[in-house]
Coordinates of C-alpha atoms and ligand atoms in Angstrom, one line a residue:
Chain A
M1 CA 7.2 -157.4 99.3
L2 CA 4.4 -158.3 101.6
A3 CA 6.7 -158.9 104.5
A4 CA 7.9 -155.4 104.2
L5 CA 4.4 -154.1 103.9
S6 CA 3.1 -156.0 106.9
S7 CA 5.7 -154.5 109.1
F8 CA 4.7 -151.0 108.0
R9 CA 1.8 -150.3 110.3
P10 CA 2.1 -146.9 111.9
A11 CA -0.3 -146.8 114.7
G12 CA -2.4 -143.9 113.4
Q13 CA -3.1 -145.6 110.1
D14 CA -4.6 -148.8 111.4
G15 CA -8.0 -147.2 111.2
T16 CA -7.8 -146.3 107.5
E17 CA -6.6 -149.8 106.7
R18 CA -9.2 -151.5 108.8
M19 CA -11.9 -149.4 107.2
A20 CA -10.6 -150.2 103.7
D21 CA -10.7 -153.9 104.6
I22 CA -14.3 -153.7 105.9
H23 CA -15.3 -151.9 102.7
K24 CA -13.6 -154.6 100.6
D25 CA -15.6 -157.3 102.4
L26 CA -18.9 -155.3 102.0
M27 CA -18.2 -154.9 98.3
A28 CA -17.6 -158.6 98.0
R29 CA -20.9 -159.4 99.7
V30 CA -22.8 -157.1 97.3
A31 CA -21.0 -158.6 94.3
A32 CA -21.6 -162.2 95.4
D33 CA -25.2 -162.1 96.8
R34 CA -26.6 -158.6 96.0
D35 CA -26.5 -158.2 99.8
R36 CA -28.7 -155.2 100.5
E37 CA -27.6 -154.9 104.1
A38 CA -23.9 -154.8 103.0
F39 CA -24.9 -152.2 100.4
R40 CA -26.7 -150.1 103.1
E41 CA -23.5 -150.0 105.1
L42 CA -21.5 -148.9 102.1
F43 CA -24.2 -146.3 101.4
E44 CA -24.1 -145.0 104.9
H45 CA -20.4 -144.4 104.7
F46 CA -20.0 -143.2 101.2
A47 CA -23.2 -141.4 100.3
P48 CA -22.8 -138.4 102.7
R49 CA -19.2 -138.0 101.6
I50 CA -20.0 -138.2 97.9
K51 CA -22.6 -135.6 98.4
A52 CA -20.1 -133.4 100.3
W53 CA -17.6 -133.9 97.5
L54 CA -20.0 -132.9 94.8
M55 CA -20.9 -129.8 96.7
K56 CA -17.2 -128.8 96.7
S57 CA -17.4 -129.1 92.9
G58 CA -20.2 -126.6 92.8
A59 CA -23.4 -128.6 93.1
D60 CA -26.1 -127.3 95.4
H61 CA -27.8 -129.6 98.0
A62 CA -30.5 -130.9 95.6
L63 CA -28.2 -131.5 92.7
A64 CA -25.5 -133.1 94.9
E65 CA -28.1 -135.5 96.3
D66 CA -29.4 -136.3 92.9
L67 CA -25.9 -137.0 91.5
M68 CA -24.9 -139.0 94.6
Q69 CA -27.9 -141.2 94.0
D70 CA -26.6 -141.7 90.4
V71 CA -23.2 -142.7 91.8
M72 CA -24.5 -145.1 94.4
T73 CA -27.0 -146.6 91.8
S74 CA -24.0 -147.2 89.5
V75 CA -22.0 -148.8 92.3
W76 CA -24.9 -151.3 92.8
R77 CA -25.3 -151.9 89.1
K78 CA -21.7 -152.1 88.1
I79 CA -20.4 -154.0 91.1
D80 CA -19.3 -156.9 88.9
L81 CA -16.7 -154.5 87.3
Y82 CA -15.0 -153.8 90.7
K83 CA -11.7 -155.6 90.9
P84 CA -10.3 -155.4 94.5
E85 CA -6.8 -156.1 93.3
N86 CA -6.9 -152.8 91.4
G87 CA -7.7 -150.6 94.3
S88 CA -9.8 -149.9 97.4
A89 CA -13.6 -149.5 97.3
S90 CA -13.1 -145.7 97.8
T91 CA -10.9 -145.5 94.8
W92 CA -13.4 -147.3 92.6
I93 CA -16.3 -145.3 93.9
F94 CA -14.3 -142.1 93.3
T95 CA -13.9 -143.0 89.6
I96 CA -17.7 -143.5 89.2
A97 CA -18.4 -140.2 90.9
R98 CA -15.8 -138.5 88.8
N99 CA -17.3 -139.8 85.6
I100 CA -20.8 -138.7 86.6
R101 CA -19.4 -135.3 87.5
I102 CA -18.0 -135.0 84.0
D103 CA -21.3 -136.0 82.4
R104 CA -23.8 -134.3 84.6
L105 CA -22.1 -131.4 86.3
R106 CA -19.7 -130.3 83.5
R107 CA -22.1 -131.7 80.8
A108 CA -19.2 -133.0 78.8
S109 CA -18.5 -136.5 77.6
S110 CA -16.9 -139.2 79.9
R111 CA -17.1 -141.8 77.2
P112 CA -13.4 -142.7 77.1
Y113 CA -13.3 -142.8 80.9
T114 CA -16.3 -145.2 81.1
D115 CA -15.1 -147.3 78.2
I116 CA -11.8 -148.2 79.7
E117 CA -13.4 -149.4 82.9
T118 CA -15.3 -152.2 81.1
L119 CA -12.1 -153.6 79.7
D120 CA -11.2 -157.1 80.8
M121 CA -7.5 -156.8 81.3
P122 CA -5.4 -159.0 83.4
S123 CA -4.3 -157.5 86.7
D124 CA -1.2 -155.5 86.5
E125 CA 0.1 -156.3 89.9
A126 CA 2.6 -159.0 89.9
D127 CA 1.9 -161.5 92.7
G128 CA -1.0 -163.2 94.4
E129 CA -1.0 -160.8 97.3
E130 CA -2.4 -158.0 95.2
T131 CA -5.7 -157.6 97.0
T132 CA -4.0 -157.0 100.3
F133 CA -1.7 -154.6 98.6
A134 CA -4.6 -152.5 97.2
T135 CA -6.0 -151.9 100.7
Q136 CA -2.6 -151.0 102.0
R137 CA -2.1 -148.6 99.1
A138 CA -5.1 -146.7 100.3
T139 CA -3.5 -146.3 103.7
I140 CA -0.2 -145.2 102.3
V141 CA -1.8 -142.7 99.9
A142 CA -3.8 -141.2 102.8
A143 CA -0.6 -140.8 104.9
A144 CA 1.4 -139.4 102.0
L145 CA -1.4 -136.9 101.2
S146 CA -1.4 -135.6 104.7
E147 CA 2.3 -135.0 104.5
L148 CA 2.3 -133.0 101.3
P149 CA 3.4 -129.4 101.4
V150 CA 0.5 -127.0 101.5
E151 CA 1.0 -125.7 98.0
Q152 CA 0.9 -129.2 96.5
R153 CA -2.0 -130.3 98.6
E154 CA -3.8 -127.1 97.4
V155 CA -3.5 -127.9 93.6
I156 CA -4.6 -131.4 94.3
E157 CA -7.7 -130.3 96.1
L158 CA -8.6 -127.6 93.6
S159 CA -8.4 -130.2 90.8
F160 CA -9.9 -133.3 92.4
N161 CA -12.4 -131.7 94.8
Q162 CA -13.3 -128.4 93.2
D163 CA -13.2 -129.7 89.6
L164 CA -10.9 -126.9 88.3
A165 CA -8.9 -127.4 85.2
Q166 CA -5.1 -127.0 85.6
S167 CA -5.4 -123.7 83.6
E168 CA -8.1 -122.5 85.9
I169 CA -6.0 -123.3 89.0
A170 CA -3.2 -121.3 87.5
Q171 CA -5.6 -118.3 87.2
R172 CA -7.0 -118.8 90.6
L173 CA -3.6 -118.9 92.3
D174 CA -2.1 -116.4 89.9
V175 CA 0.8 -118.6 89.0
P176 CA 2.0 -119.8 85.5
L177 CA 0.4 -123.1 84.3
G178 CA 3.9 -124.6 84.4
T179 CA 4.0 -124.1 88.1
V180 CA 0.7 -125.9 88.6
K181 CA 1.9 -128.8 86.5
S182 CA 5.2 -129.0 88.4
R183 CA 3.4 -129.0 91.8
M184 CA 1.2 -131.8 90.5
R185 CA 4.3 -133.7 89.3
L186 CA 6.0 -133.2 92.7
A187 CA 2.9 -134.4 94.6
Y188 CA 2.5 -137.4 92.4
S189 CA 6.2 -138.4 92.7
K190 CA 6.0 -138.2 96.5
L191 CA 3.0 -140.5 96.5
K192 CA 4.8 -142.8 94.1
S193 CA 8.0 -142.9 96.2
S194 CA 6.1 -143.6 99.4
L195 CA 4.6 -146.6 97.7
E196 CA 7.9 -147.7 96.1
A197 CA 9.6 -147.5 99.5
L198 CA 7.6 -150.4 100.5
Q199 CA 8.1 -152.7 97.5
Chain B
M1 CA 5.3 -154.2 72.7
T2 CA 8.0 -152.3 74.6
I3 CA 6.7 -148.8 75.4
L4 CA 9.4 -146.2 75.9
H5 CA 7.4 -143.0 76.0
H6 CA 4.7 -142.6 78.6
L7 CA 2.3 -140.1 80.0
D8 CA 3.6 -137.1 81.8
D9 CA 2.9 -137.3 85.6
A10 CA 0.9 -134.1 85.4
T11 CA -1.2 -135.7 82.7
V12 CA -1.8 -138.7 84.9
M13 CA -3.1 -136.4 87.6
R14 CA -5.3 -134.5 85.1
Y15 CA -6.7 -137.8 83.9
A16 CA -7.4 -139.0 87.4
S17 CA -9.2 -135.8 88.4
G18 CA -11.4 -135.9 85.3
D19 CA -9.8 -132.7 83.8
L20 CA -9.3 -134.1 80.3
D21 CA -11.3 -133.0 77.4
E22 CA -12.9 -135.9 75.4
A23 CA -10.2 -135.7 72.7
F24 CA -7.3 -136.0 75.2
A25 CA -9.2 -138.5 77.3
A26 CA -9.5 -140.7 74.2
V27 CA -5.8 -140.6 73.6
V28 CA -4.9 -141.2 77.2
T29 CA -7.2 -144.1 77.7
S30 CA -6.0 -145.6 74.5
H31 CA -2.5 -145.5 75.8
L32 CA -3.7 -146.9 79.1
A33 CA -5.2 -149.8 77.3
M34 CA -1.8 -150.6 75.8
C35 CA 0.4 -149.7 78.8
P36 CA 0.4 -151.5 82.2
E37 CA 2.9 -149.1 83.6
C38 CA 0.7 -146.1 83.1
R39 CA -2.4 -148.1 84.3
R40 CA -0.6 -148.5 87.6
A41 CA 0.2 -144.8 87.6
A42 CA -3.4 -143.9 86.9
R43 CA -4.6 -146.1 89.7
L44 CA -2.3 -144.5 92.1
A45 CA -3.6 -141.1 91.1
E46 CA -7.2 -142.3 91.4
A47 CA -6.4 -143.5 94.9
V48 CA -5.8 -139.8 95.6
G49 CA -9.4 -139.1 94.6
G50 CA -10.6 -142.0 96.8
E51 CA -8.8 -140.7 99.8
L52 CA -10.0 -137.2 99.2
I53 CA -13.6 -138.5 99.2
E54 CA -12.8 -140.4 102.4
A55 CA -11.6 -137.1 103.9
C56 CA -14.7 -135.2 103.1
E57 CA -16.8 -134.1 106.1
P58 CA -20.0 -136.1 105.6
A59 CA -23.0 -134.0 104.4
S60 CA -26.4 -134.6 105.8
L61 CA -28.9 -136.7 103.9
P62 CA -32.6 -136.8 104.3
A63 CA -34.0 -139.7 106.3
G64 CA -34.9 -142.7 104.2
A65 CA -32.5 -141.7 101.4
F66 CA -31.2 -145.3 101.1
E67 CA -34.7 -146.9 101.0
R68 CA -35.8 -144.3 98.4
M69 CA -32.9 -145.0 96.2
M70 CA -33.3 -148.8 96.5
S71 CA -37.0 -148.5 95.6
Q72 CA -36.1 -146.5 92.5
I73 CA -33.5 -149.1 91.5
G74 CA -36.3 -151.6 91.9
E75 CA -38.6 -149.6 89.6
I76 CA -36.1 -149.5 86.8
G77 CA -35.3 -153.2 86.9
R78 CA -37.6 -155.8 88.5
P79 CA -38.2 -155.3 92.2
D80 CA -35.3 -157.0 94.1
A81 CA -33.8 -158.1 90.8
P82 CA -30.0 -158.4 90.9
P83 CA -28.2 -155.9 88.8
P84 CA -27.6 -157.2 85.3
K85 CA -24.2 -158.8 85.0
Q86 CA -21.8 -156.3 83.5
V87 CA -19.6 -158.3 81.2
A88 CA -16.2 -156.8 80.7
R89 CA -15.2 -156.7 77.1
T90 CA -12.1 -158.4 75.9
V91 CA -10.8 -156.6 73.0
A92 CA -9.5 -157.9 69.6
G93 CA -8.2 -156.0 66.7
D94 CA -5.5 -153.4 66.3
V95 CA -7.5 -150.4 67.6
P96 CA -7.2 -149.8 71.3
A97 CA -10.6 -150.5 73.0
P98 CA -11.4 -147.0 74.1
L99 CA -11.0 -145.8 70.5
Q100 CA -13.2 -148.5 69.0
R101 CA -16.5 -146.7 69.7
Y102 CA -15.0 -143.8 67.5
V103 CA -13.4 -145.7 64.6
G104 CA -14.4 -149.3 64.8
N105 CA -11.9 -152.1 65.5
S106 CA -9.8 -152.3 62.4
L107 CA -7.2 -149.8 61.2
D108 CA -7.6 -151.4 57.7
A109 CA -11.2 -150.3 57.6
I110 CA -10.6 -146.6 58.2
A111 CA -11.7 -144.2 55.5
W112 CA -8.8 -141.9 54.9
R113 CA -8.7 -138.4 53.3
H114 CA -5.7 -137.4 51.3
I115 CA -4.4 -134.1 52.7
A116 CA -0.8 -133.7 51.5
P117 CA 1.7 -135.9 49.7
G118 CA 2.1 -139.0 51.7
V119 CA -0.2 -137.9 54.4
R120 CA -3.8 -139.0 55.0
K121 CA -6.1 -138.0 57.8
H122 CA -9.3 -139.3 59.4
D123 CA -11.2 -136.8 61.6
I124 CA -13.1 -138.2 64.6
A125 CA -16.3 -136.6 65.7
L126 CA -16.7 -135.7 69.3
G127 CA -19.4 -134.6 71.7
S128 CA -20.5 -131.0 71.3
K129 CA -18.8 -129.9 74.5
S130 CA -15.4 -131.0 73.4
T131 CA -13.0 -128.2 72.6
G132 CA -10.1 -130.4 71.4
K133 CA -9.7 -132.0 68.1
L134 CA -9.2 -135.7 67.6
Y135 CA -8.0 -137.4 64.4
L136 CA -5.9 -140.2 63.0
L137 CA -2.9 -139.5 60.7
N138 CA -1.6 -142.1 58.3
I139 CA 1.9 -141.0 57.1
A140 CA 3.7 -142.9 54.3
P141 CA 7.1 -144.6 54.9
G142 CA 10.0 -142.2 55.0
R143 CA 7.9 -139.1 55.0
A144 CA 8.8 -136.1 57.2
V145 CA 6.0 -134.0 58.6
P146 CA 6.9 -130.3 58.3
E147 CA 8.5 -128.9 61.4
H148 CA 5.9 -127.4 63.7
G149 CA 5.4 -125.9 67.1
H150 CA 2.2 -126.2 69.0
G151 CA -0.3 -123.5 69.7
G152 CA -1.7 -125.6 72.6
S153 CA -0.9 -129.0 74.1
E154 CA -0.8 -132.0 71.8
M155 CA -0.8 -135.7 72.3
T156 CA 0.2 -138.3 69.7
L157 CA -0.2 -142.0 70.3
V158 CA 1.4 -144.3 67.7
L159 CA -0.9 -147.1 66.8
S160 CA 1.2 -148.8 64.1
G161 CA 4.6 -148.1 62.4
A162 CA 7.1 -145.7 63.9
Y163 CA 8.5 -142.2 63.6
R164 CA 11.5 -140.5 64.9
D165 CA 12.0 -136.9 66.0
E166 CA 14.1 -134.7 68.3
L167 CA 12.6 -136.6 71.3
G168 CA 13.5 -140.1 70.1
R169 CA 11.8 -142.9 68.3
F170 CA 8.1 -143.5 68.8
A171 CA 6.7 -146.9 67.9
A172 CA 3.3 -148.6 68.6
G173 CA 2.1 -147.8 72.1
D174 CA 4.4 -144.8 72.6
I175 CA 2.8 -141.5 73.4
A176 CA 4.2 -138.0 72.8
D177 CA 2.7 -135.9 75.6
L178 CA 3.8 -132.5 74.6
D179 CA 3.7 -129.1 76.1
E180 CA 2.8 -126.1 73.9
H181 CA 6.3 -124.8 73.3
V182 CA 7.9 -128.0 72.0
E183 CA 8.8 -127.9 68.3
H184 CA 9.4 -131.1 66.5
Q185 CA 9.8 -132.6 63.0
P186 CA 8.7 -136.2 63.0
C187 CA 10.1 -138.5 60.3
V188 CA 8.4 -141.8 59.6
D189 CA 10.5 -145.0 59.5
P190 CA 11.4 -146.1 55.9
D191 CA 9.8 -149.6 56.0
A192 CA 6.2 -149.0 56.9
S193 CA 3.7 -146.2 57.2
C194 CA 2.8 -144.8 60.6
I195 CA -0.7 -144.5 62.0
C196 CA -1.1 -142.1 64.9
L197 CA -3.9 -140.9 67.0
V198 CA -3.6 -137.2 67.7
A199 CA -5.4 -134.8 70.1
T200 CA -4.8 -131.1 69.8
E201 CA -6.0 -128.3 71.9
A202 CA -5.5 -125.5 69.4
P203 CA -4.5 -125.3 65.8
T204 CA -1.0 -126.4 65.1
R205 CA 1.2 -123.6 63.6
F206 CA 3.7 -124.7 61.0
K207 CA 7.0 -122.9 60.7
G208 CA 8.6 -122.0 57.4
V209 CA 7.1 -120.7 54.2
L210 CA 6.4 -124.0 52.6
S211 CA 4.9 -125.3 55.8
R212 CA 2.7 -122.3 56.0
L213 CA 1.5 -123.0 52.5
L214 CA 0.7 -126.5 53.6
Q215 CA -1.2 -125.6 56.7
P216 CA -4.5 -124.8 55.0
V217 CA -4.2 -128.1 53.1
F218 CA -3.2 -130.0 56.3
G219 CA -5.9 -128.5 58.4
I220 CA -4.1 -129.5 61.6
Ligands
ZN1 ZN1 2.7 -145.7 79.5

């Protein structure tokens, strides 16, 4: 599998993958030594993006900054739960931000979401190259996202970035709920097949 | 455990984006705890979220934001103290880990309420913002649940035993991730009772006269 993956390096994606690798190393330094300088670098990259992301979900500047602080504080506190073989740093940080958005922006309960993260489960990836694979997955997902048809990209952004429920997206776009779901399924299966093409 | 029935891809995306009500999130995460295949699917969908954050145009932060945050972290714990080690839980018992905070870790210890012949129910309390309902059903061997359609979406995760309906056989770990218009009539295997975790969005409407009589009793 890895041989196939290594040969897949379109020129434009080197940057994404290099960045994902740098973040992985920074995360490892924070986890191993509570390295504040490494954490500062992660903060400088992620904090402004998390704030921007929270503003897309409807938070104003002050609230977005406040919630961003919560997110980055959790990254620092929960760093031992990060398993690089399960995904890139950005994926893990997204899940923390998502859970905080559920709790504090939507004021609902993220309990099931947070509980499953503390589970000690064996890695689901098959071989010893899984950590490399997780970083490459980030690259592939980024590429696949940019190639989605506009209408699929739209439902993904409305749900992930703007925090709209699928039923709200249906209203917003004036299409049946089933259409939103099928766009989601199509987008997901494209992502999945671009990953599987490499395995 | 061989799992044959998995999450719908649209549900995987809903899960990843955080668009699941607590009731449905509890069922989905319980399935994830049992199913490596859907865990991989969920991670892929979450990678979408990660890449969307990467793609955000960075917002400006006030100068000294990092130092201020670190000093606040220091105030909560000891200054410069390492974060407390988060110990991941390894889970025992026959209740999936994400469900344990709601019902404890043993199905044998559940307090059941008799609601119809051969059917017992255990309601699970959720946070005040939850609009869905979450409950366990314990259905006796060989029992058929009255045929019903769904007023909203419904998810059923089998925790023990098995049942069969129009969609196939559902055993431990299998999830029925149903759209609103599906109608089905589950029938439990003859050799053991079936315990399921169910999330519903809206009251289930039973078909047929007898079923309609049962509905108030069932309360589902
Ligand atoms: Zn599954």
